[in-house]
Amino acid sequence: MAKNKFHDGPGPSQRQLRVGELIRRTLSEVLMRGDIHDPDLNRMSVTVGEVRVSPDLKIATAYVLPLGGEGQEDVVPLLARNKGELRRVIGKKLGLKFSPDLRFRIDTTFDQMDETRRLFAQDKVRRDVEG
């Protein structure tokens, strides 16, 4: 397989980003509409913050968070329990040659942003930034 001449950095390729975003949108839409046949999952409102796809597009890791942050310990097992059906729906809607294996992780982006805001609010840090 030829090396991609246009992508030589450590970050994801344009193709990975594009497929990841398509999967994120489709997964969000499916979860929002309650297309999955699991009443426990359909009762939850799940936010899909990001989907990262492996370079070979065979693995997609979705970073999810229940709306309001409550039920974090339940959302990943629920999604994992339904990953076969989710994978089938995504493959059908996107028309991908191979539907990637789905993995789910809790999205910690909001926690990191809160911590960053807290750090910048400290007097010592504020003096360093202003001075």
PDB file of C-alpha atoms in Angstrom:
ATOM      1  CA  MET A   1       0.000   0.000   0.000  1.00  0.00           C
ATOM      2  CA  ALA A   2       1.370   3.385  -0.992  1.00  0.00           C
ATOM      3  CA  LYS A   3       2.188   5.912   1.693  1.00  0.00           C
ATOM      4  CA  ASN A   4      -0.069   8.928   1.670  1.00  0.00           C
ATOM      5  CA  LYS A   5       2.103  11.778   0.359  1.00  0.00           C
ATOM      6  CA  PHE A   6      -0.241  14.440   1.671  1.00  0.00           C
ATOM      7  CA  HIS A   7      -0.301  13.294   5.289  1.00  0.00           C
ATOM      8  CA  ASP A   8       2.933  12.753   7.154  1.00  0.00           C
ATOM      9  CA  GLY A   9       2.120  14.191  10.591  1.00  0.00           C
ATOM     10  CA  PRO A  10       1.198  12.332  13.765  1.00  0.00           C
ATOM     11  CA  GLY A  11      -2.445  13.493  13.640  1.00  0.00           C
ATOM     12  CA  PRO A  12      -5.380  11.876  11.864  1.00  0.00           C
ATOM     13  CA  SER A  13      -5.721  12.094   8.084  1.00  0.00           C
ATOM     14  CA  GLN A  14      -8.509  14.035   6.379  1.00  0.00           C
ATOM     15  CA  ARG A  15     -10.166  10.724   5.560  1.00  0.00           C
ATOM     16  CA  GLN A  16     -10.149   9.653   9.215  1.00  0.00           C
ATOM     17  CA  LEU A  17     -11.585  13.008  10.276  1.00  0.00           C
ATOM     18  CA  ARG A  18     -14.294  12.900   7.607  1.00  0.00           C
ATOM     19  CA  VAL A  19     -15.377   9.316   8.382  1.00  0.00           C
ATOM     20  CA  GLY A  20     -15.244  10.017  12.127  1.00  0.00           C
ATOM     21  CA  GLU A  21     -17.519  13.034  11.745  1.00  0.00           C
ATOM     22  CA  LEU A  22     -19.965  11.082   9.550  1.00  0.00           C
ATOM     23  CA  ILE A  23     -20.112   8.311  12.159  1.00  0.00           C
ATOM     24  CA  ARG A  24     -20.563  10.871  14.965  1.00  0.00           C
ATOM     25  CA  ARG A  25     -23.498  12.537  13.196  1.00  0.00           C
ATOM     26  CA  THR A  26     -25.146   9.227  12.335  1.00  0.00           C
ATOM     27  CA  LEU A  27     -24.658   7.823  15.835  1.00  0.00           C
ATOM     28  CA  SER A  28     -26.090  11.010  17.370  1.00  0.00           C
ATOM     29  CA  GLU A  29     -29.093  10.888  15.062  1.00  0.00           C
ATOM     30  CA  VAL A  30     -29.779   7.185  15.755  1.00  0.00           C
ATOM     31  CA  LEU A  31     -29.530   7.677  19.523  1.00  0.00           C
ATOM     32  CA  MET A  32     -31.646  10.837  19.448  1.00  0.00           C
ATOM     33  CA  ARG A  33     -34.459   9.198  17.472  1.00  0.00           C
ATOM     34  CA  GLY A  34     -34.375   6.013  19.552  1.00  0.00           C
ATOM     35  CA  ASP A  35     -33.885   3.684  16.578  1.00  0.00           C
ATOM     36  CA  ILE A  36     -32.247   1.017  18.764  1.00  0.00           C
ATOM     37  CA  HIS A  37     -34.440  -1.728  20.213  1.00  0.00           C
ATOM     38  CA  ASP A  38     -33.278  -1.283  23.802  1.00  0.00           C
ATOM     39  CA  PRO A  39     -35.680   0.579  26.112  1.00  0.00           C
ATOM     40  CA  ASP A  40     -32.904   1.260  28.664  1.00  0.00           C
ATOM     41  CA  LEU A  41     -30.794   3.019  26.022  1.00  0.00           C
ATOM     42  CA  ASN A  42     -33.766   4.852  24.514  1.00  0.00           C
ATOM     43  CA  ARG A  43     -34.586   6.366  27.929  1.00  0.00           C
ATOM     44  CA  MET A  44     -31.186   8.091  28.014  1.00  0.00           C
ATOM     45  CA  SER A  45     -30.196  11.227  26.143  1.00  0.00           C
ATOM     46  CA  VAL A  46     -26.634  10.633  24.974  1.00  0.00           C
ATOM     47  CA  THR A  47     -24.298  13.258  23.545  1.00  0.00           C
ATOM     48  CA  VAL A  48     -21.660  12.017  21.103  1.00  0.00           C
ATOM     49  CA  GLY A  49     -18.830  14.537  21.385  1.00  0.00           C
ATOM     50  CA  GLU A  50     -16.297  12.994  19.033  1.00  0.00           C
ATOM     51  CA  VAL A  51     -15.554   9.823  17.091  1.00  0.00           C
ATOM     52  CA  ARG A  52     -11.937   8.907  16.402  1.00  0.00           C
ATOM     53  CA  VAL A  53     -11.273   6.385  13.662  1.00  0.00           C
ATOM     54  CA  SER A  54      -8.165   4.213  13.318  1.00  0.00           C
ATOM     55  CA  PRO A  55      -5.986   4.767  10.206  1.00  0.00           C
ATOM     56  CA  ASP A  56      -7.384   1.610   8.558  1.00  0.00           C
ATOM     57  CA  LEU A  57     -10.972   2.730   9.402  1.00  0.00           C
ATOM     58  CA  LYS A  58     -11.675  -0.596  11.126  1.00  0.00           C
ATOM     59  CA  ILE A  59     -12.091   0.777  14.671  1.00  0.00           C
ATOM     60  CA  ALA A  60     -14.177   3.793  15.671  1.00  0.00           C
ATOM     61  CA  THR A  61     -14.000   5.070  19.242  1.00  0.00           C
ATOM     62  CA  ALA A  62     -16.978   7.224  20.213  1.00  0.00           C
ATOM     63  CA  TYR A  63     -16.617   9.630  23.132  1.00  0.00           C
ATOM     64  CA  VAL A  64     -20.041   9.904  24.745  1.00  0.00           C
ATOM     65  CA  LEU A  65     -21.674  11.562  27.726  1.00  0.00           C
ATOM     66  CA  PRO A  66     -25.226  11.303  29.006  1.00  0.00           C
ATOM     67  CA  LEU A  67     -27.030  14.617  28.897  1.00  0.00           C
ATOM     68  CA  GLY A  68     -26.634  16.322  32.257  1.00  0.00           C
ATOM     69  CA  GLY A  69     -23.748  14.003  33.151  1.00  0.00           C
ATOM     70  CA  GLU A  70     -25.934  11.647  35.194  1.00  0.00           C
ATOM     71  CA  GLY A  71     -25.669   7.920  34.499  1.00  0.00           C
ATOM     72  CA  GLN A  72     -22.087   7.967  33.227  1.00  0.00           C
ATOM     73  CA  GLU A  73     -21.405   4.524  34.677  1.00  0.00           C
ATOM     74  CA  ASP A  74     -24.404   3.066  32.787  1.00  0.00           C
ATOM     75  CA  VAL A  75     -24.006   4.599  29.334  1.00  0.00           C
ATOM     76  CA  VAL A  76     -20.868   2.765  28.134  1.00  0.00           C
ATOM     77  CA  PRO A  77     -22.139  -0.745  29.058  1.00  0.00           C
ATOM     78  CA  LEU A  78     -25.526   0.044  27.463  1.00  0.00           C
ATOM     79  CA  LEU A  79     -23.925   1.201  24.240  1.00  0.00           C
ATOM     80  CA  ALA A  80     -21.519  -1.761  24.231  1.00  0.00           C
ATOM     81  CA  ARG A  81     -24.454  -4.129  24.700  1.00  0.00           C
ATOM     82  CA  ASN A  82     -26.077  -2.654  21.573  1.00  0.00           C
ATOM     83  CA  LYS A  83     -22.947  -2.147  19.488  1.00  0.00           C
ATOM     84  CA  GLY A  84     -23.880  -4.838  16.936  1.00  0.00           C
ATOM     85  CA  GLU A  85     -27.142  -3.106  16.091  1.00  0.00           C
ATOM     86  CA  LEU A  86     -25.481   0.338  16.116  1.00  0.00           C
ATOM     87  CA  ARG A  87     -22.737  -0.931  13.824  1.00  0.00           C
ATOM     88  CA  ARG A  88     -25.299  -2.377  11.398  1.00  0.00           C
ATOM     89  CA  VAL A  89     -27.307   0.858  11.303  1.00  0.00           C
ATOM     90  CA  ILE A  90     -24.184   2.989  10.758  1.00  0.00           C
ATOM     91  CA  GLY A  91     -22.920   0.697   7.997  1.00  0.00           C
ATOM     92  CA  LYS A  92     -26.279   0.817   6.226  1.00  0.00           C
ATOM     93  CA  LYS A  93     -26.755   4.590   6.520  1.00  0.00           C
ATOM     94  CA  LEU A  94     -23.207   5.534   5.518  1.00  0.00           C
ATOM     95  CA  GLY A  95     -22.729   2.899   2.826  1.00  0.00           C
ATOM     96  CA  LEU A  96     -19.217   2.082   4.015  1.00  0.00           C
ATOM     97  CA  LYS A  97     -17.483  -0.938   2.517  1.00  0.00           C
ATOM     98  CA  PHE A  98     -16.679  -2.165   6.036  1.00  0.00           C
ATOM     99  CA  SER A  99     -18.540  -0.977   9.092  1.00  0.00           C
ATOM    100  CA  PRO A 100     -15.978  -0.212  11.821  1.00  0.00           C
ATOM    101  CA  ASP A 101     -15.940  -1.957  15.193  1.00  0.00           C
ATOM    102  CA  LEU A 102     -17.443   0.505  17.663  1.00  0.00           C
ATOM    103  CA  ARG A 103     -15.891   1.275  21.026  1.00  0.00           C
ATOM    104  CA  PHE A 104     -17.280   3.671  23.582  1.00  0.00           C
ATOM    105  CA  ARG A 105     -15.531   5.889  26.132  1.00  0.00           C
ATOM    106  CA  ILE A 106     -16.760   8.617  28.482  1.00  0.00           C
ATOM    107  CA  ASP A 107     -16.052  12.080  27.066  1.00  0.00           C
ATOM    108  CA  THR A 108     -13.952  13.987  29.612  1.00  0.00           C
ATOM    109  CA  THR A 109     -13.594  17.158  27.509  1.00  0.00           C
ATOM    110  CA  PHE A 110     -16.041  19.133  29.651  1.00  0.00           C
ATOM    111  CA  ASP A 111     -14.210  18.162  32.852  1.00  0.00           C
ATOM    112  CA  GLN A 112     -10.918  19.277  31.303  1.00  0.00           C
ATOM    113  CA  MET A 113     -12.425  22.628  30.262  1.00  0.00           C
ATOM    114  CA  ASP A 114     -13.769  23.191  33.782  1.00  0.00           C
ATOM    115  CA  GLU A 115     -10.335  22.430  35.261  1.00  0.00           C
ATOM    116  CA  THR A 116      -8.661  24.837  32.799  1.00  0.00           C
ATOM    117  CA  ARG A 117     -11.129  27.607  33.733  1.00  0.00           C
ATOM    118  CA  ARG A 118     -10.481  26.923  37.423  1.00  0.00           C
ATOM    119  CA  LEU A 119      -6.710  27.176  36.892  1.00  0.00           C
ATOM    120  CA  PHE A 120      -6.997  30.456  34.956  1.00  0.00           C
ATOM    121  CA  ALA A 121      -9.221  31.898  37.694  1.00  0.00           C
ATOM    122  CA  GLN A 122      -6.483  31.497  40.330  1.00  0.00           C
ATOM    123  CA  ASP A 123      -4.857  34.787  41.381  1.00  0.00           C
ATOM    124  CA  LYS A 124      -1.312  33.477  40.914  1.00  0.00           C
ATOM    125  CA  VAL A 125      -1.998  32.373  37.339  1.00  0.00           C
ATOM    126  CA  ARG A 126      -3.864  35.580  36.523  1.00  0.00           C
ATOM    127  CA  ARG A 127      -0.865  37.645  37.692  1.00  0.00           C
ATOM    128  CA  ASP A 128       1.475  35.570  35.505  1.00  0.00           C
ATOM    129  CA  VAL A 129      -0.728  35.984  32.448  1.00  0.00           C
ATOM    130  CA  GLU A 130      -1.250  39.731  32.920  1.00  0.00           C
ATOM    131  CA  GLY A 131       2.276  40.541  34.037  1.00  0.00           C
TER     132      GLY A 131
END
